[in-house]
């Protein structure tokens, strides 16, 4: 049982390049989330999904797209990376109930030059 | 709007002393409250949560937190700090009426336990 995994662990991009971050969970969770973590700002929600084939915008969605084609995977895409997207990205998942705990992946560190 | 405040960027304590990491929240409805810990270059690990019932919640690694509805607070405590407790701590709130079940996080408090 690996829990929540994220690939890659670290990536350097040039401005304007694109990339996809992959999140996978093996806990059969319905809900999945993408957050970004910046110093002094805690974690902010980018996009989330309440089930396979569904996605919704969070607090800071601009510049990102997501897809949830399979229940266990949640992809975060950057179509044209900007230096402001330099951050640490965390994926999380949970069962369908408000009292359920969100479980986090180890994070992806992204540097945009 | 939902929000969480962690008023201290850093808390310093000596090993063996009690520690408190403060958290206050604001939600329109009733809250579910969570504490997570983050060690360097790691993801967030769940410590404890308040859902309902007893206002004193016990969690992992000897941590506990007290829910105070009148003060809208959920402070994290431990009776005797360890050097290994040094990490970044996040408080988070969820409004039970929000169907997205998203968490709103505070900005984090760095705990430094000196030997």
mmCIF file of C-alpha atoms in Angstrom:
data_model
loop_
_atom_site.group_PDB
_atom_site.id
_atom_site.type_symbol
_atom_site.label_atom_id
_atom_site.label_comp_id
_atom_site.label_asym_id
_atom_site.label_seq_id
_atom_site.Cartn_x
_atom_site.Cartn_y
_atom_site.Cartn_z
ATOM 1 C CA UNK A 1 0.000 0.000 0.000
ATOM 2 C CA UNK A 2 1.944 3.030 -1.294
ATOM 3 C CA UNK A 3 -0.674 5.630 -0.339
ATOM 4 C CA UNK A 4 -0.332 8.790 -2.442
ATOM 5 C CA UNK A 5 2.600 9.000 -4.845
ATOM 6 C CA UNK A 6 3.740 11.876 -7.045
ATOM 7 C CA UNK A 7 6.019 12.040 -10.065
ATOM 8 C CA UNK A 8 8.385 13.645 -10.708
ATOM 9 C CA UNK A 9 9.990 14.647 -7.399
ATOM 10 C CA UNK A 10 11.814 17.623 -8.869
ATOM 11 C CA UNK A 11 11.789 19.445 -12.174
ATOM 12 C CA UNK A 12 13.352 22.528 -13.726
ATOM 13 C CA UNK A 13 11.488 24.238 -16.556
ATOM 14 C CA UNK A 14 12.160 27.220 -18.721
ATOM 15 C CA UNK A 15 9.501 29.899 -19.065
ATOM 16 C CA UNK A 16 6.939 28.843 -21.643
ATOM 17 C CA UNK A 17 7.578 25.112 -21.403
ATOM 18 C CA UNK A 18 4.827 22.685 -20.500
ATOM 19 C CA UNK A 19 4.727 19.733 -18.196
ATOM 20 C CA UNK A 20 2.383 17.335 -16.410
ATOM 21 C CA UNK A 21 2.551 16.285 -12.782
ATOM 22 C CA UNK A 22 1.122 12.889 -11.966
ATOM 23 C CA UNK A 23 -0.581 11.910 -8.729
ATOM 24 C CA UNK A 24 -1.616 8.340 -8.009
ATOM 25 C CA UNK A 25 -3.403 6.843 -5.009
ATOM 26 C CA UNK A 26 -4.132 3.230 -4.155
ATOM 27 C CA UNK A 27 -6.649 3.814 -1.358
ATOM 28 C CA UNK A 28 -9.745 3.880 -3.594
ATOM 29 C CA UNK A 29 -10.430 7.484 -2.603
ATOM 30 C CA UNK A 30 -13.080 9.404 -4.497
ATOM 31 C CA UNK A 31 -11.773 12.891 -3.814
ATOM 32 C CA UNK A 32 -8.412 14.175 -4.999
ATOM 33 C CA UNK A 33 -6.787 17.600 -4.660
ATOM 34 C CA UNK A 34 -3.846 19.610 -5.952
ATOM 35 C CA UNK A 35 -2.264 22.234 -3.684
ATOM 36 C CA UNK A 36 0.717 24.504 -4.027
ATOM 37 C CA UNK A 37 2.902 25.476 -1.100
ATOM 38 C CA UNK A 38 4.729 28.784 -1.019
ATOM 39 C CA UNK A 39 6.759 30.206 1.879
ATOM 40 C CA UNK A 40 4.620 31.975 4.466
ATOM 41 C CA UNK A 41 1.381 31.173 2.644
ATOM 42 C CA UNK A 42 0.547 27.672 3.712
ATOM 43 C CA UNK A 43 -1.089 25.427 1.132
ATOM 44 C CA UNK A 44 -3.496 26.802 -1.433
ATOM 45 C CA UNK A 45 -5.932 24.704 -3.421
ATOM 46 C CA UNK A 46 -5.423 24.739 -7.192
ATOM 47 C CA UNK A 47 -8.006 22.242 -8.476
ATOM 48 C CA UNK A 48 -9.869 19.299 -7.082
ATOM 49 C CA UNK A 49 -11.924 16.324 -8.234
ATOM 50 C CA UNK A 50 -14.888 14.670 -6.560
ATOM 51 C CA UNK A 51 -14.771 11.612 -8.789
ATOM 52 C CA UNK A 52 -13.578 10.074 -12.021
ATOM 53 C CA UNK A 53 -14.236 12.379 -14.953
ATOM 54 C CA UNK A 54 -15.007 15.441 -12.808
ATOM 55 C CA UNK A 55 -12.832 18.423 -11.898
ATOM 56 C CA UNK A 56 -13.390 21.818 -10.304
ATOM 57 C CA UNK A 57 -11.446 25.005 -9.660
ATOM 58 C CA UNK A 58 -9.951 25.833 -6.318
ATOM 59 C CA UNK A 59 -8.495 29.026 -4.921
ATOM 60 C CA UNK A 60 -5.660 29.573 -7.430
ATOM 61 C CA UNK A 61 -6.528 27.760 -10.701
ATOM 62 C CA UNK A 62 -5.109 30.199 -13.272
ATOM 63 C CA UNK A 63 -2.361 28.741 -15.442
ATOM 64 C CA UNK A 64 -3.183 25.133 -14.548
ATOM 65 C CA UNK A 65 -5.365 22.409 -15.978
ATOM 66 C CA UNK A 66 -6.288 19.033 -14.543
ATOM 67 C CA UNK A 67 -7.728 15.708 -15.639
ATOM 68 C CA UNK A 68 -9.135 12.718 -13.782
ATOM 69 C CA UNK A 69 -9.541 10.010 -16.406
ATOM 70 C CA UNK A 70 -9.040 7.197 -13.923
ATOM 71 C CA UNK A 71 -10.172 7.132 -10.321
ATOM 72 C CA UNK A 72 -6.691 6.502 -9.002
ATOM 73 C CA UNK A 73 -4.911 9.221 -11.002
ATOM 74 C CA UNK A 74 -5.117 13.001 -10.960
ATOM 75 C CA UNK A 75 -2.959 14.960 -13.415
ATOM 76 C CA UNK A 76 -1.927 18.592 -13.087
ATOM 77 C CA UNK A 77 -0.803 20.352 -16.249
ATOM 78 C CA UNK A 78 1.081 23.561 -16.851
ATOM 79 C CA UNK A 79 0.606 24.603 -20.474
ATOM 80 C CA UNK A 80 3.042 27.518 -20.461
ATOM 81 C CA UNK A 81 5.107 27.703 -17.294
ATOM 82 C CA UNK A 82 5.836 31.048 -15.647
ATOM 83 C CA UNK A 83 8.329 31.912 -12.884
ATOM 84 C CA UNK A 84 5.352 32.602 -10.586
ATOM 85 C CA UNK A 85 4.589 28.895 -10.762
ATOM 86 C CA UNK A 86 7.827 28.024 -8.996
ATOM 87 C CA UNK A 87 6.530 26.188 -5.964
ATOM 88 C CA UNK A 88 6.138 22.852 -4.236
ATOM 89 C CA UNK A 89 3.070 20.970 -5.422
ATOM 90 C CA UNK A 90 1.218 18.509 -3.230
ATOM 91 C CA UNK A 91 -1.474 16.061 -4.161
ATOM 92 C CA UNK A 92 -3.955 14.746 -1.598
ATOM 93 C CA UNK A 93 -6.867 12.321 -1.543
ATOM 94 C CA UNK A 94 -9.697 11.371 0.773
ATOM 95 C CA UNK A 95 -12.888 9.361 1.110
ATOM 96 C CA UNK A 96 -16.275 10.922 0.493
ATOM 97 C CA UNK A 97 -17.269 12.432 3.820
ATOM 98 C CA UNK A 98 -16.501 15.788 5.423
ATOM 99 C CA UNK A 99 -14.929 14.215 8.493
ATOM 100 C CA UNK A 100 -12.465 12.184 6.468
ATOM 101 C CA UNK A 101 -8.762 12.969 6.578
ATOM 102 C CA UNK A 102 -6.885 14.081 3.489
ATOM 103 C CA UNK A 103 -3.710 12.088 2.855
ATOM 104 C CA UNK A 104 -0.838 13.843 1.125
ATOM 105 C CA UNK A 105 1.829 12.779 -1.319
ATOM 106 C CA UNK A 106 5.537 13.635 -0.868
ATOM 107 C CA UNK A 107 5.407 16.652 -3.157
ATOM 108 C CA UNK A 108 6.931 17.836 -6.441
ATOM 109 C CA UNK A 109 9.394 20.696 -6.350
ATOM 110 C CA UNK A 110 9.138 22.806 -9.504
ATOM 111 C CA UNK A 111 11.543 25.564 -10.507
ATOM 112 C CA UNK A 112 10.647 27.756 -13.470
ATOM 113 C CA UNK A 113 13.501 29.833 -14.834
ATOM 114 C CA UNK B 1 -15.261 33.035 3.869
ATOM 115 C CA UNK B 2 -13.246 30.382 5.592
ATOM 116 C CA UNK B 3 -9.862 31.287 7.041
ATOM 117 C CA UNK B 4 -7.236 30.037 9.456
ATOM 118 C CA UNK B 5 -4.733 32.121 11.384
ATOM 119 C CA UNK B 6 -1.540 30.858 12.920
ATOM 120 C CA UNK B 7 -0.245 33.993 14.616
ATOM 121 C CA UNK B 8 3.288 32.747 15.322
ATOM 122 C CA UNK B 9 5.744 32.126 12.512
ATOM 123 C CA UNK B 10 8.020 30.291 14.921
ATOM 124 C CA UNK B 11 7.775 28.791 18.390
ATOM 125 C CA UNK B 12 10.903 28.016 20.395
ATOM 126 C CA UNK B 13 10.862 25.670 23.375
ATOM 127 C CA UNK B 14 13.389 23.697 25.373
ATOM 128 C CA UNK B 15 13.260 19.916 25.302
ATOM 129 C CA UNK B 16 11.111 18.601 28.115
ATOM 130 C CA UNK B 17 9.022 21.762 28.371
ATOM 131 C CA UNK B 18 5.379 21.935 27.314
ATOM 132 C CA UNK B 19 4.626 23.410 23.915
ATOM 133 C CA UNK B 20 1.642 25.193 22.392
ATOM 134 C CA UNK B 21 1.117 26.083 18.752
ATOM 135 C CA UNK B 22 -1.787 28.458 18.284
ATOM 136 C CA UNK B 23 -4.558 28.333 15.701
ATOM 137 C CA UNK B 24 -7.764 30.329 15.274
ATOM 138 C CA UNK B 25 -10.315 29.846 12.540
ATOM 139 C CA UNK B 26 -13.305 31.410 10.847
ATOM 140 C CA UNK B 27 -16.068 29.494 9.063
ATOM 141 C CA UNK B 28 -19.673 30.273 8.307
ATOM 142 C CA UNK B 29 -20.946 26.954 9.607
ATOM 143 C CA UNK B 30 -19.578 24.325 11.952
ATOM 144 C CA UNK B 31 -15.915 23.419 11.553
ATOM 145 C CA UNK B 32 -13.918 20.296 11.208
ATOM 146 C CA UNK B 33 -10.367 21.052 12.331
ATOM 147 C CA UNK B 34 -7.104 19.345 11.511
ATOM 148 C CA UNK B 35 -3.430 19.531 12.421
ATOM 149 C CA UNK B 36 -0.694 18.353 10.082
ATOM 150 C CA UNK B 37 3.083 18.239 10.508
ATOM 151 C CA UNK B 38 5.677 18.619 7.769
ATOM 152 C CA UNK B 39 9.276 17.494 8.163
ATOM 153 C CA UNK B 40 11.933 18.901 5.809
ATOM 154 C CA UNK B 41 11.484 17.829 2.189
ATOM 155 C CA UNK B 42 8.505 15.667 3.093
ATOM 156 C CA UNK B 43 4.778 15.763 2.556
ATOM 157 C CA UNK B 44 2.219 16.618 5.203
ATOM 158 C CA UNK B 45 1.490 14.014 7.847
ATOM 159 C CA UNK B 46 -1.835 13.939 9.672
ATOM 160 C CA UNK B 47 -1.609 14.476 13.438
ATOM 161 C CA UNK B 48 -5.160 14.796 14.723
ATOM 162 C CA UNK B 49 -8.609 16.165 14.000
ATOM 163 C CA UNK B 50 -11.683 17.494 15.741
ATOM 164 C CA UNK B 51 -14.995 16.346 14.324
ATOM 165 C CA UNK B 52 -17.430 16.362 17.221
ATOM 166 C CA UNK B 53 -17.701 15.330 20.842
ATOM 167 C CA UNK B 54 -14.935 15.798 23.402
ATOM 168 C CA UNK B 55 -13.215 19.147 22.960
ATOM 169 C CA UNK B 56 -9.836 17.628 23.829
ATOM 170 C CA UNK B 57 -8.523 15.556 20.964
ATOM 171 C CA UNK B 58 -5.534 13.239 21.267
ATOM 172 C CA UNK B 59 -3.385 12.403 18.279
ATOM 173 C CA UNK B 60 -0.110 10.942 17.108
ATOM 174 C CA UNK B 61 3.277 11.313 18.829
ATOM 175 C CA UNK B 62 1.743 12.524 22.115
ATOM 176 C CA UNK B 63 0.145 15.627 20.641
ATOM 177 C CA UNK B 64 -3.280 16.872 21.630
ATOM 178 C CA UNK B 65 -5.454 19.837 20.721
ATOM 179 C CA UNK B 66 -8.306 21.620 22.420
ATOM 180 C CA UNK B 67 -11.308 22.875 20.495
ATOM 181 C CA UNK B 68 -12.747 26.089 21.935
ATOM 182 C CA UNK B 69 -15.871 27.164 20.099
ATOM 183 C CA UNK B 70 -16.329 30.479 21.890
ATOM 184 C CA UNK B 71 -12.774 31.558 21.088
ATOM 185 C CA UNK B 72 -12.787 29.848 17.668
ATOM 186 C CA UNK B 73 -9.457 28.265 18.515
ATOM 187 C CA UNK B 74 -7.828 24.876 18.098
ATOM 188 C CA UNK B 75 -4.413 25.085 19.744
ATOM 189 C CA UNK B 76 -1.968 22.197 19.450
ATOM 190 C CA UNK B 77 -0.238 21.093 22.647
ATOM 191 C CA UNK B 78 2.241 18.581 23.972
ATOM 192 C CA UNK B 79 3.178 18.181 27.644
ATOM 193 C CA UNK B 80 6.875 17.494 27.034
ATOM 194 C CA UNK B 81 8.611 18.529 23.812
ATOM 195 C CA UNK B 82 11.233 16.423 22.031
ATOM 196 C CA UNK B 83 13.977 17.668 19.716
ATOM 197 C CA UNK B 84 12.462 15.375 17.084
ATOM 198 C CA UNK B 85 9.231 17.422 17.245
ATOM 199 C CA UNK B 86 11.017 20.245 15.411
ATOM 200 C CA UNK B 87 9.079 20.702 12.174
ATOM 201 C CA UNK B 88 6.528 22.885 10.397
ATOM 202 C CA UNK B 89 2.975 22.603 11.729
ATOM 203 C CA UNK B 90 -0.177 23.458 9.819
ATOM 204 C CA UNK B 91 -3.683 23.986 11.123
ATOM 205 C CA UNK B 92 -6.534 23.492 8.656
ATOM 206 C CA UNK B 93 -10.304 23.935 8.714
ATOM 207 C CA UNK B 94 -13.124 22.491 6.698
ATOM 208 C CA UNK B 95 -16.639 23.892 6.678
ATOM 209 C CA UNK B 96 -18.957 20.897 7.000
ATOM 210 C CA UNK B 97 -21.408 22.603 4.655
ATOM 211 C CA UNK B 98 -18.829 22.826 1.838
ATOM 212 C CA UNK B 99 -19.446 19.909 -0.538
ATOM 213 C CA UNK B 100 -15.942 20.105 -1.997
ATOM 214 C CA UNK B 101 -14.537 19.011 1.389
ATOM 215 C CA UNK B 102 -11.562 21.235 0.719
ATOM 216 C CA UNK B 103 -9.221 22.239 3.510
ATOM 217 C CA UNK B 104 -8.213 25.826 4.224
ATOM 218 C CA UNK B 105 -4.723 25.957 5.688
ATOM 219 C CA UNK B 106 -2.987 28.413 7.950
ATOM 220 C CA UNK B 107 0.395 29.786 6.963
ATOM 221 C CA UNK B 108 2.229 27.352 9.209
ATOM 222 C CA UNK B 109 4.245 27.601 12.428
ATOM 223 C CA UNK B 110 7.807 26.406 12.655
ATOM 224 C CA UNK B 111 8.493 24.623 15.929
ATOM 225 C CA UNK B 112 12.093 24.561 17.115
ATOM 226 C CA UNK B 113 12.868 22.414 20.134
ATOM 227 C CA UNK B 114 16.343 23.020 21.512
ATOM 228 C CA UNK B 115 18.210 20.360 23.477
#
